[in-house]
Tab-separated table of N, CA and C in Angstrom:
chain	number	residue	atom	x	y	z
A	689	UNK	N	-8.039	7.286	7.346
A	689	UNK	CA	-7.460	7.982	5.901
A	689	UNK	C	-8.012	9.180	5.929
A	690	UNK	N	-7.479	10.138	5.487
A	690	UNK	CA	-7.715	11.684	5.151
A	690	UNK	C	-8.859	11.881	4.359
A	691	UNK	N	-9.621	12.968	4.204
A	691	UNK	CA	-10.587	13.481	3.502
A	691	UNK	C	-10.088	13.174	1.994
A	692	UNK	N	-8.784	13.906	1.780
A	692	UNK	CA	-8.543	13.715	0.129
A	692	UNK	C	-8.088	12.256	-0.104
A	693	UNK	N	-7.649	11.518	0.725
A	693	UNK	CA	-7.485	10.067	0.514
A	693	UNK	C	-8.738	9.137	0.244
A	694	UNK	N	-9.631	9.805	0.936
A	694	UNK	CA	-10.950	9.006	0.734
A	694	UNK	C	-11.509	9.340	-0.801
A	695	UNK	N	-11.383	10.761	-1.180
A	695	UNK	CA	-11.805	11.108	-2.666
A	695	UNK	C	-11.038	10.602	-3.587
A	696	UNK	N	-9.821	10.371	-3.592
A	696	UNK	CA	-8.741	9.809	-4.537
A	696	UNK	C	-9.105	8.247	-4.255
A	697	UNK	N	-9.341	7.600	-3.519
A	697	UNK	CA	-9.552	6.301	-3.414
A	697	UNK	C	-11.115	5.963	-4.004
A	698	UNK	N	-12.100	6.564	-3.757
A	698	UNK	CA	-13.526	6.549	-4.372
A	698	UNK	C	-13.390	6.687	-5.721
A	699	UNK	N	-12.646	7.641	-6.276
A	699	UNK	CA	-12.702	7.878	-7.562
A	699	UNK	C	-11.642	7.034	-8.650
A	700	UNK	N	-10.251	6.686	-7.898
A	700	UNK	CA	-9.375	6.213	-8.806
A	700	UNK	C	-9.497	4.590	-8.437
A	701	UNK	N	-9.661	4.273	-7.308
A	701	UNK	CA	-9.898	2.821	-7.024
A	701	UNK	C	-11.398	2.349	-6.305
A	702	UNK	N	-12.359	2.579	-7.296
A	702	UNK	CA	-13.591	2.452	-6.615
A	702	UNK	C	-13.957	1.294	-6.118
A	703	UNK	N	-13.034	0.030	-6.336
A	703	UNK	CA	-13.427	-1.368	-5.827
A	703	UNK	C	-12.823	-1.472	-4.771
A	704	UNK	N	-12.148	-0.540	-4.062
A	704	UNK	CA	-11.313	-0.918	-2.844
A	704	UNK	C	-9.954	-1.476	-3.005
A	705	UNK	N	-9.362	-1.624	-4.086
A	705	UNK	CA	-7.948	-2.311	-4.729
A	705	UNK	C	-6.996	-2.185	-3.477
A	706	UNK	N	-6.543	-0.842	-3.430
A	706	UNK	CA	-5.597	-0.800	-2.451
A	706	UNK	C	-5.801	0.630	-1.548
A	707	UNK	N	-5.843	0.580	-0.248
A	707	UNK	CA	-5.856	1.750	0.390
A	707	UNK	C	-4.704	2.489	0.233
A	708	UNK	N	-3.448	1.607	0.400
A	708	UNK	CA	-1.975	2.260	0.287
A	708	UNK	C	-1.850	3.162	-0.962
A	709	UNK	N	-2.674	2.710	-2.180
A	709	UNK	CA	-2.353	3.780	-2.983
A	709	UNK	C	-2.932	5.186	-2.936
A	710	UNK	N	-4.264	5.178	-2.292
A	710	UNK	CA	-4.819	6.532	-2.090
A	710	UNK	C	-4.285	7.084	-0.818
A	711	UNK	N	-3.746	6.713	-0.012
A	711	UNK	CA	-3.313	7.144	1.244
A	711	UNK	C	-2.270	8.288	1.089
A	712	UNK	N	-1.474	8.232	0.223
A	712	UNK	CA	-0.330	9.436	0.135
A	712	UNK	C	-0.720	10.259	-0.781
A	713	UNK	N	-1.991	10.928	-0.573
A	713	UNK	CA	-2.541	11.897	-1.764
A	713	UNK	C	-1.989	12.948	-1.588
A	714	UNK	N	-1.081	13.300	-0.935
A	714	UNK	CA	-0.541	14.816	-0.824
A	714	UNK	C	0.908	14.538	-1.793
A	715	UNK	N	1.138	13.313	-2.336
A	715	UNK	CA	2.342	13.231	-2.929
A	715	UNK	C	1.898	12.499	-4.354
A	716	UNK	N	2.606	12.574	-5.263
A	716	UNK	CA	2.223	11.925	-6.504
A	716	UNK	C	2.387	10.392	-6.429
A	717	UNK	N	1.594	9.695	-7.154
A	717	UNK	CA	1.713	8.294	-6.987
A	717	UNK	C	2.490	7.616	-7.809
A	718	UNK	N	3.728	8.138	-8.124
A	718	UNK	CA	4.502	7.737	-8.970
A	718	UNK	C	5.009	6.416	-8.778
A	719	UNK	N	5.222	5.993	-7.649
A	719	UNK	CA	5.811	4.545	-7.312
A	719	UNK	C	4.751	3.752	-7.562
A	720	UNK	N	3.498	4.005	-7.374
A	720	UNK	CA	2.441	3.263	-7.783
A	720	UNK	C	2.061	2.994	-9.262
A	721	UNK	N	2.644	3.677	-9.987
A	721	UNK	CA	2.413	3.703	-11.448
A	721	UNK	C	3.594	2.945	-12.195
A	722	UNK	N	4.751	2.986	-11.627
A	722	UNK	CA	5.684	2.486	-12.553
A	722	UNK	C	5.724	1.016	-12.396
A	723	UNK	N	5.471	0.346	-11.404
A	723	UNK	CA	5.225	-1.369	-11.704
A	723	UNK	C	4.508	-1.891	-12.450
A	724	UNK	N	3.461	-1.222	-12.817
A	724	UNK	CA	2.395	-1.840	-13.692
A	724	UNK	C	2.876	-1.974	-15.004
A	725	UNK	N	4.109	-1.489	-15.458
A	725	UNK	CA	4.460	-1.871	-16.883
A	725	UNK	C	5.095	-3.362	-16.987
A	726	UNK	N	4.805	-3.980	-16.030
A	726	UNK	CA	5.334	-5.275	-16.050
A	726	UNK	C	4.386	-6.309	-16.960
A	727	UNK	N	4.688	-7.376	-17.418
A	727	UNK	CA	3.668	-8.224	-18.157
A	727	UNK	C	2.498	-8.851	-17.241
A	728	UNK	N	2.458	-9.015	-16.145
A	728	UNK	CA	1.313	-9.608	-15.497
A	728	UNK	C	0.922	-8.439	-14.333
A	729	UNK	N	-0.631	-8.652	-14.128
A	729	UNK	CA	-0.980	-7.861	-12.991
A	729	UNK	C	-1.047	-8.456	-11.978
A	730	UNK	N	-1.017	-7.700	-10.746
A	730	UNK	CA	-1.460	-8.645	-9.525
A	730	UNK	C	-2.824	-9.085	-9.355
A	731	UNK	N	-2.766	-10.481	-8.493
A	731	UNK	CA	-4.167	-10.643	-8.566
A	731	UNK	C	-5.396	-10.070	-8.170
A	732	UNK	N	-5.022	-9.060	-7.094
A	732	UNK	CA	-5.974	-8.299	-6.664
A	732	UNK	C	-6.494	-7.245	-7.449
A	733	UNK	N	-5.771	-6.884	-8.669
A	733	UNK	CA	-6.078	-5.618	-9.300
A	733	UNK	C	-7.535	-6.089	-10.298
A	734	UNK	N	-8.489	-5.174	-10.195
A	734	UNK	CA	-9.614	-5.272	-10.866
A	734	UNK	C	-9.685	-5.372	-12.394
A	735	UNK	N	-10.306	-6.026	-13.261
A	735	UNK	CA	-10.127	-6.025	-14.665
A	735	UNK	C	-11.037	-4.853	-15.221
A	736	UNK	N	-11.714	-4.147	-14.781
A	736	UNK	CA	-12.812	-3.079	-15.429
A	736	UNK	C	-11.965	-1.789	-15.165
A	737	UNK	N	-12.496	-0.873	-16.097
A	737	UNK	CA	-12.270	0.463	-16.097
A	737	UNK	C	-10.818	1.007	-16.480
A	738	UNK	N	-10.028	0.393	-17.309
A	738	UNK	CA	-8.876	0.942	-17.593
A	738	UNK	C	-7.669	0.743	-16.521
A	739	UNK	N	-7.770	-0.662	-16.160
A	739	UNK	CA	-6.673	-0.876	-15.242
A	739	UNK	C	-5.658	-1.493	-15.823
A	740	UNK	N	-5.314	-1.521	-16.811
A	740	UNK	CA	-4.067	-2.140	-17.617
A	740	UNK	C	-3.078	-1.251	-17.702
A	741	UNK	N	-2.650	-0.722	-16.492
A	741	UNK	CA	-1.481	0.053	-16.070
A	741	UNK	C	-1.961	1.475	-16.649
A	742	UNK	N	-2.951	1.998	-17.425
A	742	UNK	CA	-3.115	3.409	-17.860
A	742	UNK	C	-3.961	3.984	-16.830
A	743	UNK	N	-4.038	5.155	-17.013
A	743	UNK	CA	-4.613	6.274	-15.922
A	743	UNK	C	-6.147	5.740	-16.083
A	744	UNK	N	-6.760	6.158	-14.790
A	744	UNK	CA	-8.157	6.147	-14.707
A	744	UNK	C	-8.680	7.221	-15.280
A	745	UNK	N	-9.958	6.811	-16.084
A	745	UNK	CA	-10.407	8.030	-16.662
A	745	UNK	C	-11.663	8.900	-15.546
A	746	UNK	N	-10.804	9.936	-15.032
A	746	UNK	CA	-11.829	10.462	-13.897
A	746	UNK	C	-13.379	10.933	-14.317
A	747	UNK	N	-13.106	11.659	-15.398
A	747	UNK	CA	-14.472	12.030	-15.916
A	747	UNK	C	-15.434	10.604	-16.065
A	748	UNK	N	-15.162	9.525	-16.914
A	748	UNK	CA	-15.900	8.390	-16.982
A	748	UNK	C	-16.382	7.724	-15.683
A	749	UNK	N	-15.696	7.757	-14.656
A	749	UNK	CA	-15.882	7.378	-13.189
A	749	UNK	C	-17.016	8.220	-12.708
A	750	UNK	N	-16.835	9.503	-12.743
A	750	UNK	CA	-17.742	10.335	-11.979
A	750	UNK	C	-18.977	10.666	-12.755
A	751	UNK	N	-18.911	10.496	-14.130
A	751	UNK	CA	-20.127	10.722	-15.021
A	751	UNK	C	-21.128	9.187	-14.716
A	752	UNK	N	-20.321	8.248	-14.649
A	752	UNK	CA	-21.255	6.552	-14.361
A	752	UNK	C	-21.571	7.036	-12.897
A	753	UNK	N	-20.677	7.537	-11.896
A	753	UNK	CA	-21.440	7.574	-10.542
A	753	UNK	C	-22.785	8.330	-10.428
A	754	UNK	N	-22.440	9.761	-11.332
A	754	UNK	CA	-23.618	10.605	-11.250
A	754	UNK	C	-24.845	10.117	-12.179
A	755	UNK	N	-24.625	9.205	-12.982
A	755	UNK	CA	-25.811	8.406	-13.645
A	755	UNK	C	-26.391	7.618	-12.816
A	756	UNK	N	-25.941	7.262	-11.973
A	756	UNK	CA	-26.606	6.079	-10.823
A	756	UNK	C	-27.131	6.732	-9.593
A	757	UNK	N	-26.868	8.281	-9.626
A	757	UNK	CA	-27.534	9.007	-8.554
A	757	UNK	C	-28.568	9.675	-8.729
A	758	UNK	N	-29.338	9.503	-7.918
A	758	UNK	CA	-30.681	10.121	-7.642
A	758	UNK	C	-30.901	11.588	-7.824
A	759	UNK	N	-29.748	12.391	-7.334
A	759	UNK	CA	-29.721	13.931	-7.317
A	759	UNK	C	-29.102	14.264	-8.645
A	760	UNK	N	-29.416	15.558	-8.903
A	760	UNK	CA	-28.883	16.468	-10.050
A	760	UNK	C	-27.337	16.921	-9.406
A	761	UNK	N	-26.378	16.432	-9.730
A	761	UNK	CA	-25.162	17.124	-8.793
A	761	UNK	C	-24.273	17.461	-10.126
A	762	UNK	N	-23.507	18.650	-9.955
A	762	UNK	CA	-22.680	19.366	-10.862
A	762	UNK	C	-21.246	19.208	-10.222
A	763	UNK	N	-20.783	17.969	-10.261
A	763	UNK	CA	-19.630	17.665	-9.746
A	763	UNK	C	-18.376	18.235	-10.446
A	764	UNK	N	-18.542	18.704	-11.946
A	764	UNK	CA	-17.421	19.458	-12.664
A	764	UNK	C	-16.996	20.773	-12.090
A	765	UNK	N	-17.900	21.484	-11.306
A	765	UNK	CA	-17.565	22.757	-10.906
A	765	UNK	C	-17.876	23.011	-9.289
A	766	UNK	N	-18.527	22.185	-8.700
A	766	UNK	CA	-18.823	22.071	-7.400
A	766	UNK	C	-18.039	20.985	-6.407
A	767	UNK	N	-17.151	21.567	-5.700
A	767	UNK	CA	-16.503	20.527	-4.481
A	767	UNK	C	-17.557	19.866	-3.872
A	768	UNK	N	-18.704	20.605	-3.333
A	768	UNK	CA	-19.671	20.433	-2.288
A	768	UNK	C	-20.671	19.087	-3.292
A	769	UNK	N	-20.949	19.306	-4.469
A	769	UNK	CA	-21.577	18.474	-5.122
A	769	UNK	C	-20.752	17.103	-5.533
A	770	UNK	N	-19.588	17.464	-5.738
A	770	UNK	CA	-18.447	16.277	-5.783
A	770	UNK	C	-18.387	15.241	-4.762
A	771	UNK	N	-18.235	15.930	-3.400
A	771	UNK	CA	-18.331	15.222	-2.079
A	771	UNK	C	-19.614	14.613	-2.003
A	772	UNK	N	-20.615	15.237	-2.363
A	772	UNK	CA	-21.858	14.469	-2.095
A	772	UNK	C	-22.099	13.106	-3.198
A	773	UNK	N	-21.532	13.088	-4.192
A	773	UNK	CA	-21.625	12.338	-5.382
A	773	UNK	C	-21.031	11.052	-4.648
A	774	UNK	N	-19.551	11.275	-3.957
A	774	UNK	CA	-18.946	10.284	-3.437
A	774	UNK	C	-19.241	9.667	-1.996
A	775	UNK	N	-20.468	10.328	-1.703
A	775	UNK	CA	-21.015	9.945	-0.518
A	775	UNK	C	-20.318	10.348	0.652
A	776	UNK	N	-19.687	11.598	0.857
A	776	UNK	CA	-18.658	11.928	1.641
A	776	UNK	C	-19.484	13.388	2.113
A	777	UNK	N	-19.223	13.746	3.626
A	777	UNK	CA	-19.607	14.709	4.193
A	777	UNK	C	-19.075	16.205	3.597
A	778	UNK	N	-20.245	16.776	2.913
A	778	UNK	CA	-19.671	17.983	2.252
A	778	UNK	C	-20.072	19.210	3.357
A	779	UNK	N	-20.037	19.185	4.600
A	779	UNK	CA	-20.423	20.302	5.415
A	779	UNK	C	-19.534	21.340	5.369
A	780	UNK	N	-19.755	22.515	5.779
A	780	UNK	CA	-18.477	23.635	5.757
A	780	UNK	C	-17.266	22.975	6.467
A	781	UNK	N	-17.596	22.511	7.677
A	781	UNK	CA	-16.688	21.984	8.587
A	781	UNK	C	-15.682	21.018	7.679
A	782	UNK	N	-16.488	19.996	6.935
A	782	UNK	CA	-15.295	19.116	6.204
A	782	UNK	C	-14.714	19.647	5.213
A	783	UNK	N	-15.371	20.681	4.590
A	783	UNK	CA	-14.510	21.271	3.435
A	783	UNK	C	-13.450	22.170	4.224
A	784	UNK	N	-13.687	22.582	5.272
A	784	UNK	CA	-12.534	23.439	5.913
A	784	UNK	C	-11.286	22.329	6.431
A	785	UNK	N	-11.737	20.957	6.707
A	785	UNK	CA	-10.850	20.028	7.019
A	785	UNK	C	-10.112	19.840	5.894
A	786	UNK	N	-10.763	19.647	4.937
A	786	UNK	CA	-10.223	19.348	3.455
A	786	UNK	C	-9.230	20.576	2.984
A	787	UNK	N	-9.446	21.738	3.441
A	787	UNK	CA	-8.531	22.868	2.946
A	787	UNK	C	-7.295	22.930	3.843
A	788	UNK	N	-7.682	22.317	4.967
A	788	UNK	CA	-6.274	22.331	5.829
A	788	UNK	C	-5.339	21.352	5.597
A	789	UNK	N	-6.098	20.026	4.942
A	789	UNK	CA	-5.189	19.212	4.456
A	789	UNK	C	-4.373	19.561	3.206
A	790	UNK	N	-4.953	20.423	2.626
A	790	UNK	CA	-4.413	20.863	1.104
A	790	UNK	C	-3.701	22.146	1.358
A	791	UNK	N	-3.517	22.576	2.523
A	791	UNK	CA	-2.710	23.546	2.803
A	791	UNK	C	-3.161	25.116	2.383
A	792	UNK	N	-4.459	25.032	2.278
A	792	UNK	CA	-5.247	26.370	1.975
A	792	UNK	C	-4.667	27.489	2.470
A	793	UNK	N	-4.583	28.480	2.313
A	793	UNK	CA	-3.712	29.781	2.904
A	793	UNK	C	-4.827	30.916	2.986
A	794	UNK	N	-5.889	30.875	2.350
A	794	UNK	CA	-6.920	31.636	2.127
A	794	UNK	C	-7.805	31.786	3.683
A	795	UNK	N	-8.901	32.698	3.480
A	795	UNK	CA	-9.945	32.904	4.539
A	795	UNK	C	-10.881	31.738	4.160
A	796	UNK	N	-10.995	30.746	5.376
A	796	UNK	CA	-11.702	29.488	5.365
A	796	UNK	C	-12.878	29.989	5.783
A	797	UNK	N	-13.339	31.028	6.070
A	797	UNK	CA	-14.857	31.645	6.177
A	797	UNK	C	-15.524	32.155	4.888
A	798	UNK	N	-14.509	32.441	3.963
A	798	UNK	CA	-14.974	32.764	2.645
A	798	UNK	C	-15.171	31.411	1.909
A	799	UNK	N	-16.430	30.951	2.061
A	799	UNK	CA	-16.698	29.524	1.777
A	799	UNK	C	-16.705	29.609	0.202
A	800	UNK	N	-17.082	30.546	-0.564
A	800	UNK	CA	-17.264	30.737	-2.090
A	800	UNK	C	-15.873	30.481	-2.829
A	801	UNK	N	-14.842	31.285	-2.337
A	801	UNK	CA	-13.481	31.281	-2.919
A	801	UNK	C	-12.930	29.882	-2.210
A	802	UNK	N	-13.176	29.368	-1.073
A	802	UNK	CA	-12.235	28.179	-0.679
A	802	UNK	C	-12.716	27.179	-1.450
A	803	UNK	N	-14.185	27.241	-1.854
A	803	UNK	CA	-14.624	26.072	-2.609
A	803	UNK	C	-14.258	25.978	-4.006
A	804	UNK	N	-14.028	26.976	-4.711
A	804	UNK	CA	-13.391	26.784	-5.844
A	804	UNK	C	-11.844	26.361	-5.752
A	805	UNK	N	-11.182	26.810	-5.053
A	805	UNK	CA	-9.821	26.583	-4.754
A	805	UNK	C	-9.674	25.063	-4.683
A	806	UNK	N	-10.737	24.365	-3.491
A	806	UNK	CA	-10.817	23.149	-3.179
A	806	UNK	C	-10.787	22.321	-4.329
A	807	UNK	N	-11.805	22.679	-5.209
A	807	UNK	CA	-12.204	21.932	-6.622
A	807	UNK	C	-10.965	21.883	-7.354
A	808	UNK	N	-10.394	22.717	-7.694
A	808	UNK	CA	-9.040	22.644	-8.679
A	808	UNK	C	-8.280	22.096	-7.989
A	809	UNK	N	-8.168	21.994	-6.733
A	809	UNK	CA	-6.766	21.046	-5.909
A	809	UNK	C	-6.913	19.833	-5.924
A	810	UNK	N	-8.391	19.468	-5.979
A	810	UNK	CA	-8.969	18.014	-5.992
A	810	UNK	C	-8.687	17.370	-7.229
A	811	UNK	N	-9.162	18.172	-8.136
A	811	UNK	CA	-8.819	17.816	-9.463
A	811	UNK	C	-7.383	17.557	-9.933
A	812	UNK	N	-6.558	18.606	-9.574
A	812	UNK	CA	-5.048	18.494	-9.748
A	812	UNK	C	-4.540	16.934	-8.892
A	813	UNK	N	-4.863	16.900	-7.733
A	813	UNK	CA	-4.564	15.668	-6.981
A	813	UNK	C	-4.996	14.393	-7.753
A	814	UNK	N	-6.075	14.155	-8.139
A	814	UNK	CA	-6.565	13.267	-9.096
A	814	UNK	C	-5.620	12.813	-10.219
A	815	UNK	N	-5.252	14.110	-11.001
A	815	UNK	CA	-4.252	13.847	-11.678
A	815	UNK	C	-3.164	13.301	-11.364
A	816	UNK	N	-2.438	13.826	-10.398
A	816	UNK	CA	-1.226	13.648	-9.772
A	816	UNK	C	-1.022	12.120	-9.277
A	817	UNK	N	-2.479	11.493	-8.841
A	817	UNK	CA	-2.267	10.072	-8.380
A	817	UNK	C	-2.636	9.364	-9.451
A	818	UNK	N	-2.706	9.816	-10.703
A	818	UNK	CA	-3.022	8.737	-11.748
A	818	UNK	C	-4.032	8.906	-12.526
A	819	UNK	N	-4.834	10.044	-12.088
A	819	UNK	CA	-6.084	10.087	-12.936
A	819	UNK	C	-5.922	10.686	-14.262
A	820	UNK	N	-6.860	10.318	-15.233
A	820	UNK	CA	-6.965	11.193	-16.492
A	820	UNK	C	-8.114	11.986	-16.317
A	821	UNK	N	-7.446	13.285	-16.460
A	821	UNK	CA	-8.371	14.492	-16.312
A	821	UNK	C	-8.632	15.357	-17.463
A	822	UNK	N	-9.764	15.449	-17.772
A	822	UNK	CA	-10.073	16.335	-19.087
A	822	UNK	C	-9.501	17.798	-19.234
A	823	UNK	N	-9.079	18.442	-20.090
A	823	UNK	CA	-8.597	19.766	-20.256
A	823	UNK	C	-9.527	20.625	-19.642
A	824	UNK	N	-10.802	20.603	-19.985
A	824	UNK	CA	-11.673	21.716	-19.395
A	824	UNK	C	-11.839	21.738	-17.653
A	825	UNK	N	-11.232	20.600	-17.049
A	825	UNK	CA	-11.396	20.661	-15.525
A	825	UNK	C	-10.018	21.127	-14.984
A	826	UNK	N	-9.138	20.839	-15.635
A	826	UNK	CA	-7.746	21.823	-15.325
A	826	UNK	C	-7.676	22.908	-15.339
A	827	UNK	N	-6.716	23.625	-14.457
A	827	UNK	CA	-6.402	25.084	-14.491
A	827	UNK	C	-6.588	25.757	-15.466
């Protein structure tokens, strides 16, 4: 699974409900969101955290993860801290790999600019894949 796919999966599908839902992270998950309007949910769908067909509250999921984490991580503005919170490799190499996945066209050696861009793109992808993102985290 791609690094972006791992991020999307850990936030929007924290119980491992479906790898297929997180895998196409470079495309909106509209095909996954439409079938949930039916009357019954599949047996593999978890029953916690707003899974009744509505969007996953990204802020609530990440705040919950942060509350259970021993480190003080600023996931709201830092891609490094967001990746650490998700227990993913946050090294420069990993972030450069994520930048490649997201088609970053800037200088990948300018990590400060790249990090800001990456954070915005990850938040955007979370929203495109069915996440409810608060206005203060959007561009």
